[in-house]
Tab-separated table of C-alpha atoms and ligand atoms in Angstrom:
chain	number	residue	atom	x	y	z
A	242	MET	CA	121.965	122.205	138.673
A	243	PRO	CA	121.521	120.746	135.219
A	244	ASP	CA	123.382	117.094	134.092
A	245	LYS	CA	126.664	118.441	132.298
A	246	PHE	CA	127.451	116.965	128.862
A	247	ASP	CA	130.137	116.558	125.773
A	248	ILE	CA	128.003	116.338	122.680
A	249	ILE	CA	130.417	115.298	119.970
A	250	GLY	CA	129.453	115.073	116.575
A	251	ASP	CA	129.293	112.610	113.565
A	252	ILE	CA	131.500	110.055	113.611
A	253	HIS	CA	131.645	107.793	110.999
A	254	GLY	CA	134.082	104.810	111.737
A	255	HIS	CA	136.627	107.384	112.755
A	256	ALA	CA	136.867	105.294	115.935
A	257	ASP	CA	141.170	106.572	116.865
A	258	ALA	CA	139.661	109.722	116.346
A	259	LEU	CA	136.706	109.496	119.169
A	260	ARG	CA	139.417	108.200	121.394
A	261	ARG	CA	141.734	111.035	120.894
A	262	LEU	CA	138.988	113.461	121.046
A	263	LEU	CA	137.915	111.868	123.948
A	264	ALA	CA	141.252	112.395	126.170
A	265	CYS	CA	140.965	116.143	124.739
A	266	LEU	CA	137.919	116.475	127.085
A	267	GLY	CA	139.268	114.386	129.831
A	268	TYR	CA	137.786	111.188	129.523
A	269	GLN	CA	139.491	108.019	130.482
A	270	GLU	CA	139.787	104.504	129.671
A	271	LEU	CA	138.979	102.079	131.699
A	272	ASP	CA	138.157	98.232	129.943
A	273	GLY	CA	137.258	99.285	126.724
A	274	LEU	CA	134.861	102.608	128.599
A	275	PHE	CA	135.785	105.914	128.432
A	276	ARG	CA	134.954	107.534	131.858
A	277	HIS	CA	134.736	111.300	133.416
A	278	PRO	CA	134.212	112.039	137.038
A	279	GLU	CA	131.509	114.849	136.202
A	280	ARG	CA	130.633	114.825	132.982
A	281	ARG	CA	128.352	112.360	129.866
A	282	VAL	CA	128.782	112.284	126.330
A	283	ILE	CA	125.744	112.255	123.972
A	284	PHE	CA	126.332	111.279	120.673
A	285	VAL	CA	124.485	112.800	117.660
A	286	GLY	CA	124.035	110.112	115.624
A	287	ASP	CA	125.901	108.705	111.564
A	288	PHE	CA	128.446	106.731	113.601
A	289	VAL	CA	128.637	104.321	110.083
A	290	ASP	CA	129.017	104.215	107.058
A	291	ARG	CA	131.960	105.557	106.084
A	292	GLY	CA	135.466	105.492	107.755
A	293	PRO	CA	138.161	103.162	108.265
A	294	GLU	CA	136.583	101.699	111.887
A	295	GLN	CA	133.054	101.058	111.987
A	296	LEU	CA	132.708	98.324	114.255
A	297	ALA	CA	135.470	100.370	116.952
A	298	GLY	CA	133.713	103.549	116.388
A	299	LEU	CA	130.073	101.437	117.304
A	300	GLN	CA	131.778	99.670	120.012
A	301	ILE	CA	133.385	102.779	121.997
A	302	ALA	CA	129.807	104.536	121.595
A	303	LYS	CA	127.558	101.422	121.721
A	304	GLY	CA	129.394	100.355	124.409
A	305	MET	CA	129.219	104.100	126.866
A	306	CYS	CA	125.260	103.606	126.127
A	307	ASP	CA	125.060	100.686	127.810
A	308	ALA	CA	127.094	101.848	131.023
A	309	GLY	CA	125.206	104.906	131.631
A	310	LEU	CA	128.176	107.040	130.119
A	311	ALA	CA	126.264	108.149	127.366
A	312	LEU	CA	123.390	109.252	125.496
A	313	ALA	CA	122.640	108.902	121.721
A	314	VAL	CA	120.527	109.549	119.052
A	315	MET	CA	119.625	108.480	116.002
A	316	GLY	CA	121.162	109.590	112.660
A	317	ASN	CA	119.707	109.196	109.053
A	318	HIS	CA	122.414	106.453	108.598
A	319	GLU	CA	121.659	104.441	111.332
A	320	PHE	CA	117.852	104.757	110.073
A	321	ASN	CA	118.554	103.326	106.548
A	322	ALA	CA	120.582	100.646	107.421
A	323	LEU	CA	117.181	99.451	110.081
A	324	GLY	CA	115.587	99.993	106.302
A	325	TRP	CA	117.566	98.016	104.564
A	326	ALA	CA	117.110	95.437	106.639
A	327	GLU	CA	113.773	95.483	107.259
A	328	PRO	CA	111.636	92.936	104.793
A	329	ASP	CA	108.643	95.088	103.349
A	330	GLY	CA	106.338	92.119	103.531
A	331	LYS	CA	106.319	92.467	99.673
A	332	GLY	CA	109.802	90.701	98.575
A	333	GLY	CA	111.537	94.006	98.991
A	334	PHE	CA	112.658	95.886	101.860
A	335	LEU	CA	111.785	99.043	103.127
A	336	ARG	CA	114.818	100.716	101.969
A	337	PRO	CA	115.172	99.413	98.176
A	338	HIS	CA	118.335	97.629	98.042
A	339	THR	CA	119.431	100.184	94.292
A	340	GLU	CA	122.813	100.072	93.745
A	341	LYS	CA	123.043	103.962	94.860
A	342	ASN	CA	121.449	102.705	98.618
A	343	ALA	CA	123.902	99.108	98.291
A	344	HIS	CA	127.320	101.271	97.294
A	345	GLN	CA	126.147	104.039	100.695
A	346	HIS	CA	125.795	101.003	102.972
A	347	GLN	CA	128.562	98.484	101.448
A	348	GLU	CA	131.114	99.611	103.212
A	349	PHE	CA	129.616	99.184	107.269
A	350	LEU	CA	127.850	95.817	105.435
A	351	GLY	CA	131.332	94.881	104.370
A	352	GLN	CA	133.152	95.360	107.982
A	353	ILE	CA	130.301	94.195	110.085
A	354	GLY	CA	129.545	91.423	108.209
A	355	GLU	CA	126.093	91.418	107.121
A	356	GLY	CA	123.754	88.922	109.111
A	357	SER	CA	126.858	88.614	111.751
A	358	ALA	CA	126.265	88.441	114.894
A	359	ALA	CA	127.644	92.019	115.400
A	360	TYR	CA	125.696	93.274	112.868
A	361	GLU	CA	122.305	92.073	114.161
A	362	GLN	CA	123.420	93.400	117.935
A	363	ALA	CA	124.590	96.291	115.797
A	364	LEU	CA	120.974	97.111	114.624
A	365	ARG	CA	119.304	96.117	117.669
A	366	TRP	CA	121.090	99.293	119.075
A	367	PHE	CA	120.210	101.574	116.286
A	368	LYS	CA	116.575	100.387	117.071
A	369	SER	CA	116.935	101.314	120.946
A	370	LEU	CA	117.708	105.268	119.868
A	371	PRO	CA	115.810	108.139	120.155
A	372	VAL	CA	115.198	110.783	116.756
A	373	TRP	CA	115.486	113.448	119.847
A	374	LEU	CA	116.043	114.060	123.323
A	375	ASP	CA	114.645	117.376	125.077
A	376	LEU	CA	116.853	117.164	128.383
A	377	PRO	CA	116.987	120.282	130.942
A	378	GLY	CA	118.544	122.798	129.574
A	379	LEU	CA	120.003	121.621	126.042
A	380	ARG	CA	118.204	119.510	122.911
A	381	VAL	CA	119.965	116.814	120.802
A	382	ILE	CA	118.675	115.764	117.355
A	383	HIS	CA	120.696	114.763	114.332
A	384	ALA	CA	119.775	117.344	111.319
A	385	CYS	CA	116.653	119.380	112.551
A	386	TRP	CA	114.682	120.538	115.169
A	387	ASN	CA	111.224	121.465	114.340
A	388	SER	CA	108.300	120.915	116.332
A	389	VAL	CA	106.133	120.140	113.935
A	390	ALA	CA	107.635	117.841	112.372
A	391	GLN	CA	108.257	116.361	115.696
A	392	GLU	CA	104.542	116.484	116.159
A	393	THR	CA	103.591	114.503	113.012
A	394	LEU	CA	106.143	111.809	113.894
A	395	ALA	CA	105.133	111.698	117.926
A	396	GLY	CA	102.388	108.649	116.267
A	397	CYS	CA	105.526	106.489	115.087
A	398	LEU	CA	107.141	106.864	118.510
A	399	ASP	CA	107.202	105.742	121.580
A	400	PRO	CA	107.165	107.799	125.262
A	401	GLY	CA	110.995	108.053	124.547
A	402	HIS	CA	110.990	109.465	120.960
A	403	ARG	CA	111.889	106.148	119.428
A	404	PHE	CA	110.493	104.318	116.520
A	405	THR	CA	107.390	101.799	117.460
A	406	GLN	CA	107.855	98.858	114.632
A	407	GLN	CA	104.212	99.798	113.334
A	408	GLY	CA	106.093	103.738	113.492
A	409	PHE	CA	109.332	102.327	112.039
A	410	ARG	CA	107.129	101.051	108.624
A	411	ALA	CA	104.826	103.979	108.383
A	412	ALA	CA	107.688	106.591	108.920
A	413	ASN	CA	109.407	104.496	105.267
A	414	GLN	CA	106.501	104.875	103.275
A	415	ARG	CA	107.253	107.432	100.787
A	416	GLY	CA	105.280	110.320	100.312
A	417	THR	CA	103.332	109.843	103.565
A	418	PRO	CA	103.558	112.878	106.434
A	419	ALA	CA	105.549	110.390	108.488
A	420	TYR	CA	108.490	109.598	106.114
A	421	ARG	CA	108.212	113.754	105.521
A	422	ALA	CA	108.813	114.423	109.086
A	423	ALA	CA	111.526	112.311	109.427
A	424	GLU	CA	113.359	113.438	106.472
A	425	VAL	CA	113.134	116.832	108.290
A	426	LEU	CA	114.119	115.579	111.415
A	427	LEU	CA	116.722	113.117	110.488
A	428	LYS	CA	118.012	114.649	106.392
A	429	GLY	CA	117.264	118.640	107.687
A	430	PRO	CA	114.752	120.766	104.856
A	431	GLU	CA	115.317	121.322	101.862
A	432	VAL	CA	114.035	123.519	99.430
A	433	PRO	CA	113.528	123.968	95.712
A	434	LEU	CA	116.713	125.815	93.914
A	435	PRO	CA	114.743	129.261	92.141
A	436	ASP	CA	114.591	129.156	88.466
A	437	GLY	CA	114.787	125.242	87.591
A	438	ARG	CA	118.355	125.064	89.233
A	439	PHE	CA	120.205	121.660	89.955
A	440	PHE	CA	124.144	121.127	91.522
A	441	PHE	CA	125.915	117.667	92.261
A	442	ASP	CA	126.513	117.273	95.696
A	443	LYS	CA	129.190	115.361	97.392
A	444	ASP	CA	128.297	112.295	96.376
A	445	GLY	CA	128.041	113.478	92.034
A	446	HIS	CA	124.364	113.003	92.681
A	447	ARG	CA	122.721	115.109	90.494
A	448	ARG	CA	119.878	117.587	92.990
A	449	GLN	CA	117.338	120.378	92.591
A	450	ASP	CA	116.712	120.665	96.421
A	451	VAL	CA	119.477	122.097	98.871
A	452	ARG	CA	119.573	121.765	102.084
A	453	ILE	CA	119.401	124.773	104.519
A	454	ARG	CA	121.218	126.825	107.168
A	455	TRP	CA	117.314	126.516	109.384
A	456	TRP	CA	119.845	127.131	112.702
A	457	ASP	CA	120.648	131.088	111.243
A	458	PRO	CA	118.732	133.486	111.465
A	459	ALA	CA	120.943	135.927	109.276
A	460	ALA	CA	120.068	133.064	105.960
A	461	VAL	CA	116.994	134.897	104.674
A	462	THR	CA	118.092	134.279	101.282
A	463	TYR	CA	118.432	131.686	99.368
A	464	ARG	CA	122.139	132.873	98.695
A	465	SER	CA	123.219	132.987	102.794
A	466	ALA	CA	120.435	130.002	103.194
A	467	ALA	CA	121.904	127.257	101.208
A	468	LEU	CA	124.302	124.949	101.905
A	469	GLY	CA	126.293	121.477	100.647
A	470	MET	CA	126.855	123.080	97.389
A	471	ASP	CA	130.454	123.013	97.645
A	472	GLY	CA	130.930	127.015	96.991
A	473	GLU	CA	128.295	127.300	94.644
A	474	GLU	CA	126.338	128.647	97.222
A	475	THR	CA	127.186	131.777	96.329
A	476	THR	CA	126.087	132.086	92.804
A	477	LEU	CA	122.749	131.738	94.209
A	478	PRO	CA	119.789	134.657	93.764
A	479	ASP	CA	119.525	136.760	96.405
A	480	LEU	CA	115.913	136.634	96.518
A	481	PRO	CA	113.970	136.178	100.206
A	482	LEU	CA	113.825	132.947	100.947
A	483	VAL	CA	110.308	131.923	103.233
A	484	THR	CA	110.550	128.886	105.068
A	485	ASP	CA	109.212	127.643	108.780
A	486	TYR	CA	112.594	126.160	109.423
A	487	GLN	CA	113.728	128.918	111.330
A	488	TYR	CA	114.785	127.586	114.871
A	489	LYS	CA	114.172	130.939	117.170
A	490	ASN	CA	113.586	129.021	121.190
A	491	GLU	CA	115.723	129.884	123.564
A	492	THR	CA	117.217	126.486	124.591
A	493	PRO	CA	120.368	125.354	122.763
A	494	VAL	CA	120.123	123.172	120.576
A	495	PHE	CA	122.877	120.629	119.300
A	496	PHE	CA	122.503	118.598	115.698
A	497	GLY	CA	125.158	117.048	113.266
A	498	HIS	CA	124.636	115.920	109.905
A	499	TYR	CA	126.103	118.937	107.418
A	500	TRP	CA	129.206	118.460	106.421
A	501	LEU	CA	130.630	121.820	107.667
A	502	ARG	CA	134.149	122.742	105.952
A	503	GLY	CA	136.919	124.111	107.655
A	504	ALA	CA	138.056	124.721	111.390
A	505	PRO	CA	134.943	123.821	113.426
A	506	SER	CA	133.240	127.404	115.166
A	507	LEU	CA	130.178	128.100	116.748
A	508	SER	CA	126.990	128.160	114.337
A	509	ASN	CA	125.119	130.347	117.246
A	510	GLU	CA	124.323	131.449	120.730
A	511	ASN	CA	121.467	128.743	120.724
A	512	ALA	CA	122.931	126.404	118.287
A	513	ALA	CA	125.582	124.411	117.540
A	514	CYS	CA	126.636	122.267	114.593
A	515	LEU	CA	129.271	119.420	114.969
A	516	ASP	CA	129.613	118.238	111.760
A	517	PHE	CA	132.713	118.817	110.241
A	518	SER	CA	133.244	116.604	107.937
A	519	VAL	CA	135.555	113.985	109.375
A	520	ALA	CA	134.813	111.361	107.054
A	521	LYS	CA	136.703	113.794	104.408
A	522	GLY	CA	139.762	114.924	106.045
A	523	GLY	CA	137.947	117.511	108.340
A	524	PHE	CA	137.398	117.732	112.152
A	525	LEU	CA	135.960	115.442	115.217
A	526	THR	CA	134.456	118.015	116.887
A	527	ALA	CA	132.385	118.360	120.540
A	528	TYR	CA	130.921	120.922	122.806
A	529	ARG	CA	131.549	121.097	126.434
A	530	TRP	CA	128.258	121.908	127.316
A	531	SER	CA	127.985	123.155	131.628
A	532	GLY	CA	124.641	124.054	131.416
A	533	GLU	CA	124.997	127.332	129.961
A	534	THR	CA	121.995	129.125	128.001
A	535	VAL	CA	123.933	130.979	125.901
A	536	LEU	CA	126.493	128.947	123.999
A	537	SER	CA	130.381	130.131	124.082
A	538	PRO	CA	132.510	129.456	121.359
A	539	HIS	CA	135.205	128.707	123.464
A	540	ASN	CA	133.644	125.534	124.333
A	541	ILE	CA	134.735	123.965	120.920
A	542	VAL	CA	136.552	121.359	121.250
A	543	TYR	CA	138.147	119.244	118.514
A	544	VAL	CA	140.563	116.601	116.426
A	545	ALA	CA	141.645	116.542	113.144
A	546	VAL	CA	141.132	113.363	111.711
A	547	GLY	CA	144.833	111.477	111.824
B	181	MN	MN1	123.457	112.454	108.415
């Protein structure tokens, strides 16, 4: 009998929603730790950079992991936070301190205090997070399960799928296979839009590449596969989209990252995106998994942001 897990989507500093969601799932708080008699949590990453209570959210998640009550994988925001802090040996940092990158990270740095003891502790925890979990009966990754990218990145990871010191540096070297693999796994695959089209994303950045619904077998054209275009997807041509990213395995995979809109629902029988835009007035979402191989919409549990 596999362990029972409640997989929780991107928290992004919404500690209040996290406490309420854990209560809904039957966890009881004792000395700051949320426990369930039979179940544990898995967090899909993206704990920081937005939201009002980033330190409190981190403390809950890290505390549960340290106590063996939860597991977690790394999100792109944790990957970026580590790169921001890591010198590149040439006077800069692995993640350049550009205006755009600073803007993305400033709420976290302000709330936790860049260089503080809490900041150093958070970075040590981020470093300890695996890129993916491959457990009996279920898989968890922040953005995209892709065996080709996982094999490419394996040389940068230890046997527990955590970045090694060298491996983290390699995965931050733009243009290398390791860099591209980390992008696919932590930020999701993107494809160029047809006919030189572009759009502006939720942060106002101009983009020519678009994220795709790699978990959806029906997503076979640009129009049906594209996401994150704020409704503009419907104006894309219905031309066939050929990619190698489609998830065809039967083992259920859980992930976050995609800022899905509307009331949380199950993506697919073997794939569940649990990010329903908590940081944009949406929902913090969990899937209550008890070993089933076919996922059920009845096991989606969520709370609205207060
Ligand atoms: Mn993300």
